[in-house]
Coordinates of C-alpha atoms in Angstrom, one line a residue:
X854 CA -25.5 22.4 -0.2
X855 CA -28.0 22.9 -3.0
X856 CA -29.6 20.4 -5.5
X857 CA -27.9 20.8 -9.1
X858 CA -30.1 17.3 -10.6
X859 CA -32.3 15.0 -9.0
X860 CA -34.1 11.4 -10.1
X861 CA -36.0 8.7 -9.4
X862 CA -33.5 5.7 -10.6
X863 CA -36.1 3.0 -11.3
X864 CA -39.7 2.0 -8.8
X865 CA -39.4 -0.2 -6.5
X866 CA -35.5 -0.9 -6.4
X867 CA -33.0 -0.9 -4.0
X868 CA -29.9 1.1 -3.5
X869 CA -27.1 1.5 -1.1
X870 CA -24.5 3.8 -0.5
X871 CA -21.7 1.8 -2.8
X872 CA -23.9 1.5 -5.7
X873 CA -23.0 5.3 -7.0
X874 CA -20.2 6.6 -8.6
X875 CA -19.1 9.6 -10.5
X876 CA -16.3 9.6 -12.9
X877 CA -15.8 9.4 -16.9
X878 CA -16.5 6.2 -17.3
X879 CA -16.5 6.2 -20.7
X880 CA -13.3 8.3 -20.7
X881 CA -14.1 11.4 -22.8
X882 CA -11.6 13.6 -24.0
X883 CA -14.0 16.6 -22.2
X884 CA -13.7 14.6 -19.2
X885 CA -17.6 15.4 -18.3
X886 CA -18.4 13.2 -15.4
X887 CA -21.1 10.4 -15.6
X888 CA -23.2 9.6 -12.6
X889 CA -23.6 5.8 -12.1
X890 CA -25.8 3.4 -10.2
X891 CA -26.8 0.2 -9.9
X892 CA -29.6 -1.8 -7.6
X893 CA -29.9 -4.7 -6.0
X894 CA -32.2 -5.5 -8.6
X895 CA -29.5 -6.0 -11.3
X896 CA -30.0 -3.0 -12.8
X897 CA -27.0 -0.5 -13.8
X898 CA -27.9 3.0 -14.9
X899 CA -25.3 5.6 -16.3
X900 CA -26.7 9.2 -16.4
X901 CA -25.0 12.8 -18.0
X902 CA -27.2 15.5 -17.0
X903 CA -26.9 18.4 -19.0
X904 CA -29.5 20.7 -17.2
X905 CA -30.7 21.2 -13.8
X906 CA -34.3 19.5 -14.8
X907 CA -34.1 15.8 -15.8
X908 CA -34.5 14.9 -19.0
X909 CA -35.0 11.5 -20.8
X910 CA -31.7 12.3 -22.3
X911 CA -29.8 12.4 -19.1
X912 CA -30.4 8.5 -19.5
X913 CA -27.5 7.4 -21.6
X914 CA -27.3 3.5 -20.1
X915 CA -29.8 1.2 -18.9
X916 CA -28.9 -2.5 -18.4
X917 CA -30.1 -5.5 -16.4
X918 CA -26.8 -7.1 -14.6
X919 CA -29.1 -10.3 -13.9
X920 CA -27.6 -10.1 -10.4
X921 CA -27.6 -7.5 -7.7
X922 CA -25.2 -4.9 -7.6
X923 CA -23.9 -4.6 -4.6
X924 CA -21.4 -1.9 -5.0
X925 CA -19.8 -0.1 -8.1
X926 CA -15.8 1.5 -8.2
X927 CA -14.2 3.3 -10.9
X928 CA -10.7 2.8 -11.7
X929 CA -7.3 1.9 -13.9
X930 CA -8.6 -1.8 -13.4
X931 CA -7.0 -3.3 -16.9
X932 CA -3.3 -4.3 -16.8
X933 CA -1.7 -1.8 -19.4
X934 CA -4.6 0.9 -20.0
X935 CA -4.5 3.9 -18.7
X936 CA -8.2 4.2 -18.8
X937 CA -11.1 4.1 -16.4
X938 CA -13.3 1.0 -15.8
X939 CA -16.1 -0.3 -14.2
X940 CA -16.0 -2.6 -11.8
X941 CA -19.5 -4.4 -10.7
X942 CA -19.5 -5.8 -7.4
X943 CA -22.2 -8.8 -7.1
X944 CA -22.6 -11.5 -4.3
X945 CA -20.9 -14.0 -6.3
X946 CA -18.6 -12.4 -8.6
X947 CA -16.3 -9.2 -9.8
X948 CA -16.8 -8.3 -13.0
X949 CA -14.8 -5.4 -15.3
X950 CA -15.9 -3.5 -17.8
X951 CA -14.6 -0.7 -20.1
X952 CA -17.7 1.7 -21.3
X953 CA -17.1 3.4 -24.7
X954 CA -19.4 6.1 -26.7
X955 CA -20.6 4.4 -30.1
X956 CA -20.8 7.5 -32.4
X957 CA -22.2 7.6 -36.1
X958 CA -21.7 11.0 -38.0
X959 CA -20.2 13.0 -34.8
X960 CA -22.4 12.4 -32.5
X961 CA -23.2 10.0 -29.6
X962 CA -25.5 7.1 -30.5
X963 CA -25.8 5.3 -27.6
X964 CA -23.0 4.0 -25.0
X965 CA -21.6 0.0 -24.5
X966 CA -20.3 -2.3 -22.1
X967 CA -17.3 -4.7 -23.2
X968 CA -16.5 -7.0 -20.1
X969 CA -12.5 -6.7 -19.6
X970 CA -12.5 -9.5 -16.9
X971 CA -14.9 -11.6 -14.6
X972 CA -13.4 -13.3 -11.3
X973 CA -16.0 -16.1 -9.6
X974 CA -16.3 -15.7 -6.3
X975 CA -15.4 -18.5 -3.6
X976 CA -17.5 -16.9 -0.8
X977 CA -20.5 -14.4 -1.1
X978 CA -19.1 -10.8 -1.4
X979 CA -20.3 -7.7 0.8
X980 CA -18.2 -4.9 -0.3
X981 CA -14.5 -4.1 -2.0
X982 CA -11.7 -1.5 -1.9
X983 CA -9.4 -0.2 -4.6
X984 CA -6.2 2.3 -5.1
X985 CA -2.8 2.3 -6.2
X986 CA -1.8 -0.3 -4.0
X987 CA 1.8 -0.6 -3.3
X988 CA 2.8 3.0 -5.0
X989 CA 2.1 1.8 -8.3
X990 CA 0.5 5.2 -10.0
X991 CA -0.5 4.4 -13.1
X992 CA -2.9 1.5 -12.4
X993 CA -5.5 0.6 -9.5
X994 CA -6.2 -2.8 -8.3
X995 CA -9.5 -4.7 -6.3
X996 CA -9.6 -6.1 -2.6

């Protein structure tokens, strides 16, 4: 395997193997890939590298969570949409979100998160699964 991009996602924060994911998020009709992360620090990074070197650019999202991220999944996670969320694992909650490219004259601005759904936790969280549950194809759900 070779290196195609490489990092340093923030000093001094914590990462485990659930807090990255790779998909478009923010559902582009190219369907170019974002890479994700998040910390146990809170903080959620979205990244589109364009070129083997990073660049500042390659930084499209940066946002403090104000809780640690314990794990992050990609999916159909909003009853009739057939487009890919984020779902943001922390210790004591589940939270949704749809990520969308706010464009001005063509081009891409900056990105946003609009949270779908948040579901309070009874017990602290450690991780979560998610699929098309049941053979339903056109929608994933959370365990």
């Amino acid at each position: 395997a070779r290196e195609f991009w490489s990092t340093q996602a923030g000093q001094d924060e914590e990462f485990d193997t659930g807090c990255l994911c790779v998909a478009n998020i923010d559902n582009e009709p190219s369907g170019t890939n974002k890479i994700i992360t998040g910390s146990f620090q809170g903080v959620l990074r979205m990244y589109c590298p364009k070129q083997r070197e990073y660049k500042i650019e390659d930084l499209i999202l940066e946002k403090n969570m104000e809780a640690p991220i314990l794990q992050i999944a990609a999916g159909r996670f909003v009853q009739g949409s057939r487009e890919l969320c984020l779902a943001l694992l922390h210790p004591a909650k589940l939270a949704v979100y749809m990520v969308s490219a706010v464009s001005s004259g063509g081009s891409v601005n900056y990105y946003s998160l609009a949270q779908a759904y948040e579901h309070q936790l009874a017990r602290p969280a450690f991780n979560l699964c998610h699929g098309p549950f049941g053979q339903i194809r056109d929608r994933d759900y959370i365990c």
